[in-house]
XYZ file of C-alpha atoms in Angstrom:
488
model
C 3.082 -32.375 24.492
C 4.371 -29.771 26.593
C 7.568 -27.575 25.819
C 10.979 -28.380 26.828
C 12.164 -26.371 29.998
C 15.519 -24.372 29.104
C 18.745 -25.576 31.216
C 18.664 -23.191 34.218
C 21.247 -20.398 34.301
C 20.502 -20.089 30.382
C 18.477 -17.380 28.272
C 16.662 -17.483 24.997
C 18.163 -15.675 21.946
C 17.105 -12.306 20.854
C 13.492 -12.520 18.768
C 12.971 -16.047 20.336
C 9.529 -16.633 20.797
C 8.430 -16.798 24.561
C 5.662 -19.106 26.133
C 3.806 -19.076 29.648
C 1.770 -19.075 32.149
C 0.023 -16.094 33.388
C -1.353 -14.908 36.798
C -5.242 -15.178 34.630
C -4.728 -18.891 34.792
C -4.243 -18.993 30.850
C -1.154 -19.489 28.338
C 0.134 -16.565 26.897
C 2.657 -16.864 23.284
C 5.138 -13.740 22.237
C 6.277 -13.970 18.800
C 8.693 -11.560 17.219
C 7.618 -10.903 13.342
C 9.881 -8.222 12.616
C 9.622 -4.525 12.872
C 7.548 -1.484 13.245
C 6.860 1.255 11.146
C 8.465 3.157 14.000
C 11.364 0.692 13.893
C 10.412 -1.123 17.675
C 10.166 -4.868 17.151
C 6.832 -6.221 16.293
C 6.008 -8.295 19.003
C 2.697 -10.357 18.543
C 0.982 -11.901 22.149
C -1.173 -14.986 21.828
C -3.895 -15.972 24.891
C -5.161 -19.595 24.550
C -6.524 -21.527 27.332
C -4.106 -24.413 27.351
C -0.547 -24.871 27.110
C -0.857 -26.561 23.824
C -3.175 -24.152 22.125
C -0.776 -21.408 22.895
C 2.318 -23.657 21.449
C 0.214 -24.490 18.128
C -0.852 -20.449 17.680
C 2.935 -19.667 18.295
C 4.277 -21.887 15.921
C 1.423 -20.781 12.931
C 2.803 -17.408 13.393
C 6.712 -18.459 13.211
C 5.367 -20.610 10.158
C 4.157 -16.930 8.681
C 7.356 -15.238 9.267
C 9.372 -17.622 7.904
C 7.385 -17.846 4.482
C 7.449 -13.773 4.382
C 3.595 -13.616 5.016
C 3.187 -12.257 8.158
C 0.111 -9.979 8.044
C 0.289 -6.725 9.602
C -0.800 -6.095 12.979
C -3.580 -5.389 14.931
C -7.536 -6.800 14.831
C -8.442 -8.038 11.462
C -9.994 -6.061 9.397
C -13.676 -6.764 8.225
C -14.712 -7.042 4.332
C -16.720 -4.155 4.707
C -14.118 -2.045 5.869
C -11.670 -3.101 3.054
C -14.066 -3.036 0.375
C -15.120 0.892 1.239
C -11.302 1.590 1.531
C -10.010 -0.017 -1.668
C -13.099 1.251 -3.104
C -12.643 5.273 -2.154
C -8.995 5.202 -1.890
C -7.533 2.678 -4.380
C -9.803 2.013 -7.246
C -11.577 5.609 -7.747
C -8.253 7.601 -8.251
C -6.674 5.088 -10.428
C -9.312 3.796 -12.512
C -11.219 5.144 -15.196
C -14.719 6.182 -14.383
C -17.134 3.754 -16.119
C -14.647 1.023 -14.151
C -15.352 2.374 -11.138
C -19.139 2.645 -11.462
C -19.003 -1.034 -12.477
C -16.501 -2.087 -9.065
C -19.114 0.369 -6.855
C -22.216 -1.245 -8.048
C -20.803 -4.625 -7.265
C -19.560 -3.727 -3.922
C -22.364 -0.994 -2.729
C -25.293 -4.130 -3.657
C -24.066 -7.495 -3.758
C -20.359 -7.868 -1.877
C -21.441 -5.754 1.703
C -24.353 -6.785 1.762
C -23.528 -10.284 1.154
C -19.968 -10.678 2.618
C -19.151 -7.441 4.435
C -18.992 -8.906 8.133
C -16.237 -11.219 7.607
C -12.667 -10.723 8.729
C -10.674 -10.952 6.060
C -8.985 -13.589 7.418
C -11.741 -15.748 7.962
C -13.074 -15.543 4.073
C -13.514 -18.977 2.319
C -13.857 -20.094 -1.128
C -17.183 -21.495 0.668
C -18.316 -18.040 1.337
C -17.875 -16.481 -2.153
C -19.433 -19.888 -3.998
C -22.413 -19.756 -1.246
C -23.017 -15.934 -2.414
C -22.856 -16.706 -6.139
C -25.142 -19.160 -5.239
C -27.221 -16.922 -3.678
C -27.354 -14.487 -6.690
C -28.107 -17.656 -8.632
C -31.213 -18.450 -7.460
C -32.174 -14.127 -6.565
C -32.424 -14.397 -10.817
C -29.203 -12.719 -11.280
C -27.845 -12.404 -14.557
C -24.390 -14.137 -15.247
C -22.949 -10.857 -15.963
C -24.308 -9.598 -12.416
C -22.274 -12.732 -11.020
C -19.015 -11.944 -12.880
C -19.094 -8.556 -11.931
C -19.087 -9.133 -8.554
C -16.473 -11.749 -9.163
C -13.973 -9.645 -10.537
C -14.807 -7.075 -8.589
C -13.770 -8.788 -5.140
C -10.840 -10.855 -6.756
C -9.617 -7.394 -8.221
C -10.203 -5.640 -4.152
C -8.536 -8.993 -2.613
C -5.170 -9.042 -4.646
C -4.481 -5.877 -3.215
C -5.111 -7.044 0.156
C -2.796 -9.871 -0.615
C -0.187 -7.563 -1.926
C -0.432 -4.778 1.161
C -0.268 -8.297 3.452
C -3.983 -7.723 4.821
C -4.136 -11.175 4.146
C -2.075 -14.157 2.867
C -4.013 -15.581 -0.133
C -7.094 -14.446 -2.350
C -9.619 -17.020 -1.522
C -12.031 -15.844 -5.184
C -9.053 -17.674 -7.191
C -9.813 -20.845 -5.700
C -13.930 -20.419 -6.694
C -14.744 -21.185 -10.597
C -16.055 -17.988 -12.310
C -19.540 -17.642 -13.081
C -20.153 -18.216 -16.609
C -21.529 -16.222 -18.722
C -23.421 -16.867 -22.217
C -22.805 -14.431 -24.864
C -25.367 -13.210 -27.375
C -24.127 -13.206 -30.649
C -24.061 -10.098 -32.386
C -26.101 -10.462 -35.541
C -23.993 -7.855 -37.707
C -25.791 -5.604 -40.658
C -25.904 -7.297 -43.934
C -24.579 -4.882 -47.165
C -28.307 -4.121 -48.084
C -29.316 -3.253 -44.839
C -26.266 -1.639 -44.313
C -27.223 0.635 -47.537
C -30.508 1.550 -46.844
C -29.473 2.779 -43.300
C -26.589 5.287 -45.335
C -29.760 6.121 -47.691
C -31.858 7.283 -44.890
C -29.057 8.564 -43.099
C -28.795 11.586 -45.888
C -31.601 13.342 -45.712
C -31.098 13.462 -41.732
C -29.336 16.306 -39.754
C -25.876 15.248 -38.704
C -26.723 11.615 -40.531
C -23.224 11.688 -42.142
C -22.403 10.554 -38.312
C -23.893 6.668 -38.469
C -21.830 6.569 -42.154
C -18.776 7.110 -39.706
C -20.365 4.336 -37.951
C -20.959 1.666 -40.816
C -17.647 2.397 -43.028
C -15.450 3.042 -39.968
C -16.000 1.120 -36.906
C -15.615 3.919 -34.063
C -17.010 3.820 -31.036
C -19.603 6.021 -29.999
C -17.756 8.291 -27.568
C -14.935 8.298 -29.915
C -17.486 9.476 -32.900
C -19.199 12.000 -30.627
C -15.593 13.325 -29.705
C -14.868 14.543 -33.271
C -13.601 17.546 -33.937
C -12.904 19.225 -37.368
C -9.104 19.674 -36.302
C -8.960 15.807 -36.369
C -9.865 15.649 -40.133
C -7.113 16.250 -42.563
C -8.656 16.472 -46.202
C -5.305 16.366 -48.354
C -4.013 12.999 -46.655
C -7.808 11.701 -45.649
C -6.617 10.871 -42.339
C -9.314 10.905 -39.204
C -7.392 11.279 -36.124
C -8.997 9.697 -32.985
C -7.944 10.864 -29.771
C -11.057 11.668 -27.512
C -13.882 10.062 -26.334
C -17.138 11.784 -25.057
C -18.817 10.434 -22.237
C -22.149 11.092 -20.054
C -21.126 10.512 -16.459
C -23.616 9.863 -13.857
C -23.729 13.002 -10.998
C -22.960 12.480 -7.913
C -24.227 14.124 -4.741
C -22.107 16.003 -2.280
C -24.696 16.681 0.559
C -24.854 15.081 3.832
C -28.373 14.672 4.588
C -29.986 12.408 1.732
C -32.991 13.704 2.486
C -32.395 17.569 1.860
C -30.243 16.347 -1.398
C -32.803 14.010 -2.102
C -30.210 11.489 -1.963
C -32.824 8.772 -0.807
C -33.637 6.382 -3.868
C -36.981 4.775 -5.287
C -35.331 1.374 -4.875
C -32.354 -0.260 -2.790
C -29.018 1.345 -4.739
C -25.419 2.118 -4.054
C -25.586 5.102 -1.655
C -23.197 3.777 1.238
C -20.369 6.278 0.446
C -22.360 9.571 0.431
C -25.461 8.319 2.989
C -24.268 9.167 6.250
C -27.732 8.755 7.545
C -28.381 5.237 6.543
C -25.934 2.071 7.605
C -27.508 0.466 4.725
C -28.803 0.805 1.276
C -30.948 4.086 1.304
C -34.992 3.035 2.027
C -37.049 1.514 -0.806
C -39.951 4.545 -0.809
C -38.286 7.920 -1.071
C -40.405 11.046 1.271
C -42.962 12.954 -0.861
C -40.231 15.896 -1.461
C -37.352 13.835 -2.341
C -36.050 14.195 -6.046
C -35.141 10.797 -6.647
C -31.812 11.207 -8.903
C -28.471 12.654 -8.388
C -28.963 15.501 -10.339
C -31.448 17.106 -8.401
C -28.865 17.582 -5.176
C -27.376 21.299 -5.093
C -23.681 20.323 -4.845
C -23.947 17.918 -7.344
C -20.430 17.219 -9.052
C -18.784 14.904 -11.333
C -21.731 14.380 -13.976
C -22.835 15.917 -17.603
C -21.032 15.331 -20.704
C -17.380 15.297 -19.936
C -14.567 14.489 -22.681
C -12.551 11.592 -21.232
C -9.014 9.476 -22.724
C -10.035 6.348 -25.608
C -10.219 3.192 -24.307
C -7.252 2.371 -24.197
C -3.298 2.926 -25.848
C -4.595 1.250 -28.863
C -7.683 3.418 -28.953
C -5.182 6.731 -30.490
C -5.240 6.015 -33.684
C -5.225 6.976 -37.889
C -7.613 6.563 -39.773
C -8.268 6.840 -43.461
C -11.400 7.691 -44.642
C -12.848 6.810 -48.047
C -13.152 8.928 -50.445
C -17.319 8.529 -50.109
C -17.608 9.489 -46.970
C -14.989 12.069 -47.058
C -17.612 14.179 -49.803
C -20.141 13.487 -47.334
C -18.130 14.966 -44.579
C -17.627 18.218 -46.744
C -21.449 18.622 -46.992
C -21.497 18.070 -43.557
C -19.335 20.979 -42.645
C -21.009 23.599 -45.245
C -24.194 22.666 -43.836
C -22.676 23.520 -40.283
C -21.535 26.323 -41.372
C -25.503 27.582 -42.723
C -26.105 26.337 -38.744
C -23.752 28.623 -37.516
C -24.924 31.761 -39.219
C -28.215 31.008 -38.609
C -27.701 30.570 -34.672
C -25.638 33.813 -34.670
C -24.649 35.005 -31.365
C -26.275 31.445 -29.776
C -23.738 29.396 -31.597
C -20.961 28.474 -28.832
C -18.166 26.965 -31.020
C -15.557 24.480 -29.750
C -14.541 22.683 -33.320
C -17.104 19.698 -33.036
C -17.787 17.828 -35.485
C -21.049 16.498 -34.510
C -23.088 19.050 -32.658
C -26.473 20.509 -31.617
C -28.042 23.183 -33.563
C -26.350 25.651 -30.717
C -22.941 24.282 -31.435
C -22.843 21.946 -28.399
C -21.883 19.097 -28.912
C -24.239 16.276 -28.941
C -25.566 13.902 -25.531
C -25.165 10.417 -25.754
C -28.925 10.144 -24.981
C -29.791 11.894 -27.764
C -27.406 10.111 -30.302
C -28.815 7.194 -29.267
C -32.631 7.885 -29.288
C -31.353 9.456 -33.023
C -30.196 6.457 -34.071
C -33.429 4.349 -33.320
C -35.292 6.617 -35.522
C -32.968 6.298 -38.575
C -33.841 2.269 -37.895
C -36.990 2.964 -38.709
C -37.108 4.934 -41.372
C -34.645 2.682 -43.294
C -37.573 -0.088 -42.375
C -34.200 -1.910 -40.689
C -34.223 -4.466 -38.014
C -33.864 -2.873 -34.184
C -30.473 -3.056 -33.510
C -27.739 -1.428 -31.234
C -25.679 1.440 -32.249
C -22.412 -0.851 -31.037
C -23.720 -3.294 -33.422
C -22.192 -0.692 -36.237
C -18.716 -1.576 -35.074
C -19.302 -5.219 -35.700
C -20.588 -5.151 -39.034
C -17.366 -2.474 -39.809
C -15.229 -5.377 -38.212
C -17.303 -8.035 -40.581
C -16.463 -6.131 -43.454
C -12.928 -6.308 -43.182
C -12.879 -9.991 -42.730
C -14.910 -10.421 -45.922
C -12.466 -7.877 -47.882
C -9.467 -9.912 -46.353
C -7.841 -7.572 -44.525
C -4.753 -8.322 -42.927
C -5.107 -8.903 -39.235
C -2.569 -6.299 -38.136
C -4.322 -3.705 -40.668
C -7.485 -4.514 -39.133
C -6.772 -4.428 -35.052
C -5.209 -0.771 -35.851
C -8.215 0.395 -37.725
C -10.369 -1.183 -34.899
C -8.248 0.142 -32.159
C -8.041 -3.550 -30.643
C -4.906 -3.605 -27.899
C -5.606 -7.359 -28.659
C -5.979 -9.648 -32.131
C -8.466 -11.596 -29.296
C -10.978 -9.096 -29.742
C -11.653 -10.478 -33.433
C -14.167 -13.720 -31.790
C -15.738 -10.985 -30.375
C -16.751 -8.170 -33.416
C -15.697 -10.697 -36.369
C -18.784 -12.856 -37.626
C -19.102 -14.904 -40.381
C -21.966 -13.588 -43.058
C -23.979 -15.349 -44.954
C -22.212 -14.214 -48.112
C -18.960 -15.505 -46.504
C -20.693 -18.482 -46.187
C -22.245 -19.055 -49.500
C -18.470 -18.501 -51.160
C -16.954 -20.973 -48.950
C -19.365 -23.603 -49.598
C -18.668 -22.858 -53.652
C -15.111 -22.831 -53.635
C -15.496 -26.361 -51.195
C -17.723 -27.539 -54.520
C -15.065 -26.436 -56.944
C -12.209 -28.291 -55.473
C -14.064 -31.667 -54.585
C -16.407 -31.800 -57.681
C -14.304 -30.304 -60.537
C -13.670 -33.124 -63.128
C -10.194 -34.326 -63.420
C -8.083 -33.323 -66.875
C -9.107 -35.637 -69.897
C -12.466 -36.669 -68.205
C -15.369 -35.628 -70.213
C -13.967 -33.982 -72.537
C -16.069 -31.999 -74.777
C -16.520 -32.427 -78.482
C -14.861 -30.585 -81.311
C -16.629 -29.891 -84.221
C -15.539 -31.116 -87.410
C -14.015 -27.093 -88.450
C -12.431 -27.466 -85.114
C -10.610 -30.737 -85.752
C -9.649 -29.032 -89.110
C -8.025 -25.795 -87.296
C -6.330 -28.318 -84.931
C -4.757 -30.576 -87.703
C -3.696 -27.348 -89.816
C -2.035 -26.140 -86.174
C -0.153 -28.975 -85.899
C 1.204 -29.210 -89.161
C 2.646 -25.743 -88.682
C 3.841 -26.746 -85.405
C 7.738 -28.080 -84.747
C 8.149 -31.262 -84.044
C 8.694 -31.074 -79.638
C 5.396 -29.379 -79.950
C 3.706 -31.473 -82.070
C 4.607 -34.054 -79.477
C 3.059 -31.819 -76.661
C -0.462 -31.144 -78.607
C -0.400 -35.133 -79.175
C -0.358 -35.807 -75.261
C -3.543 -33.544 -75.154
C -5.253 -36.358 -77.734
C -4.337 -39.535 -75.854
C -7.316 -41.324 -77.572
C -6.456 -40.111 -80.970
C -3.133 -41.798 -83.221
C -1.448 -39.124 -84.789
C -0.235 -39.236 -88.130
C 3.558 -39.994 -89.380
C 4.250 -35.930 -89.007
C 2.214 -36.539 -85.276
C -0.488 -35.110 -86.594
C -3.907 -35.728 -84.799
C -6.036 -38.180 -87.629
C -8.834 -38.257 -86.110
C -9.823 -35.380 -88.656
């Protein structure tokens, strides 16, 4: 239906909107949705070919204003361009590292690739769901899928709440689910032989930190001898070591060597290539990160705990606390040995140069001490479960246990908690016990005749309100005239 016409002699109110007809032959809208960053109204323009396509696109955009979501002017921006932005500008300074690598690998592989050449505007539930669906059937893991999930519903809120656009469209698509493998924790005698094996092995007194305490395995490898008090037995965690990934700071990928053996995340810092860097790398290329000359942001780096819950106290049993004083007098033989080689910085853990020790290596070390202890393959991580399992079979309270842990949440106890077999068997016998046990005065078993005789000469001795008591425990029996039990 086409607009009213305004009473001649008569003018619209400031900020009205405006609609007509141009000298192109098409409709033309001017809406006013506030103000600049320059302080000059914002003034929107619509084109539409008819009258009524104009009046519609005018009156969405009043609509916008008038719920306090008008987005901000100019074209749309695409995915792509959002995703790199929030990704370079937003998420690396504020996040910690291994977060990051997890939001780029999503975004570099799966999100541009997949989604990138949408406006943001334009994004539908559809679009996300048809991607997971994509991943689905590529063989995609279900953790794959929920990381790019979060990943773009963490990049969209932003968008939402810098008015890029007016709702997140991933909180209308159901999360990809994901099917957990349950930790199989060490039982005590496997736990044992591992601490066995563990002492005749340089630096082995580290996996007994493991087992008995529950750290993590940054937090162990960021040990130092300051943290240790000996007169209260308190272990002080408040570092973490890390490995971080390098990460190239040349321009041409192929005089870095930037180009990779397979498709990767190289959008950032690949000029060269619009896309993922080519599957075949040239016969010169060095394949990793490490290799470019102005490499930067990579090695072992000491890094913040997890989290605020991560800073914690610790004490240490008295066990492991001898085996901790061993461990220091044989670093100490280490550090004469290594003389002028030994670079100290107060580790705890370290190489046989006083560095302290990689990741890598900790890890490769801990494989071997699996097999000498003839022990089921098993992750390092899988330490911190069985610590966790121990307190739940000792009892201890919940708040006792999330500080130990260094859990900012009693949630975490589904995840590192698990019930042992020995659990098990104890439940099922005190179940037995309070179902099966015979009821008082049922079966009763039989005195011998000099047990009758100690009874009657009892009860003789025996006032008479207690004589009266022992009778009740002889219902079957008639007492005598003193209530004595006759049965005798």
């Amino acid at each position: 239906m086409p607009r009213k016409k305004r009473a001649e002699g008569t003018r619209a109110p400031n900020g009205a909107s405006s609609i007509y007809e141009g000298a192109d032959g098409k409709w033309h809208g001017r809406v006013t949705m506030g103000l600049l960053d320059n302080g000059k109204p914002d003034r929107r323009h619509v084109k539409r070919k008819t009258e009524k396509e104009v009046i519609d696109a005018v009156r969405e955009l009043e609509q916008e204003r008038k719920k306090g979501q008008v987005r901000k002017p100019g074209k749309p921006q695409t995915l792509e361009a959002w995703l790199t932005h929030w990704l370079d500008n937003i998420a690396e300074p504020s996040v910690r590292r291994k977060t990051f690598v997890y939001y780029e690998g999503a975004v570099r592989m799966y999100l541009i690739p997949g989604l990138g050449a949408h406006r943001m505007t334009s994004l539908q539930p559809e679009h996300v769901e048809k991607l997971y669906t994509k991943l689905h059937h590529e063989g995609r893991s279900g953790s794959v899928r929920m990381q790019v999930h979060r990943t773009l519903r963490a990049a969209l809120n932003e968008a939402v709440r810098r008015d890029r656009m007016r709702t997140n469209p991933v909180l209308l698509v159901k999360s990809p689910t994901v099917v957990e493998t349950e930790v199989e924790p060490f039982t005590m005698d496997e736990a044992r032989r591992i601490l066995e094996a563990s002492r005749e092995r340089r630096n082995g007194v580290r996996f007994a930190v493991a087992l008995s305490l529950g750290i993590r395995k940054g937090e162990a490898l960021g040990l130092k001898w300051t943290d240790l008090n000996t007169d209260t037995r308190n272990l002080t965690i408040r570092r973490a070591l890390q490995r971080q990934t390098w990460r190239h700071g040349c321009d041409d990928p192929y005089e870095c060597g930037k180009a990779h053996h397979k498709l990767s995340l190289c959008r950032k810092s690949c000029p060269v290539h619009k896309r993922a860097c080519p599957p075949l790398c040239p016969p010169d290329c060095k394949r990793h990160a490490r290799g470019c000359p102005k490499r930067h942001g990579g090695g072992l780096v000491i890094t913040e705990v997890k989290s605020r819950a991560g800073r914690r106290v610790i004490n240490v049993p008295e066990p492991l606390l001898d085996l901790l004083r061993l461990h220091d007098e044989a670093q100490d033989d280490e550090r004469h040995l290594a003389g002028d080689l030994w670079q100290e910085s107060g580790w705890m853990f370290t190489q046989p140069n006083g560095k302290p020790i990689d990741p890598r290596a900790d890890h490769e070390e801990w494989k071997s001490l699996l097999a000498a202890a003839r022990v089921r393959d098993a992750r390092l991580h899988d330490a911190r479960h069985t610590a966790a399992t121990m307190l739940l079979v000792l009892g201890v309270h919940e708040r006792a246990v999330m500080d130990m842990m260094g859990w900012s949440s009693a949630a975490m106890r589904r995840r590192y908690m698990h019930v042992p077999d020995q659990l098990r068997e104890q439940i099922a016998d005190q179940v037995g016990g309070l179902l099966w046990t015979t009821s008082q005065g049922e079966d009763d078993p039989e005195l011998t005749a000099e047990q009758w005789d100690a009874v009657r000469r009892l009860a003789e001795a025996l006032p008479p309100q207690l004589r009266e008591r022992l009778a009740e425990v002889f219902p079957d029996d008639e007492p005598g005239s003193a209530g004595v039990p006759a049965r005798v």
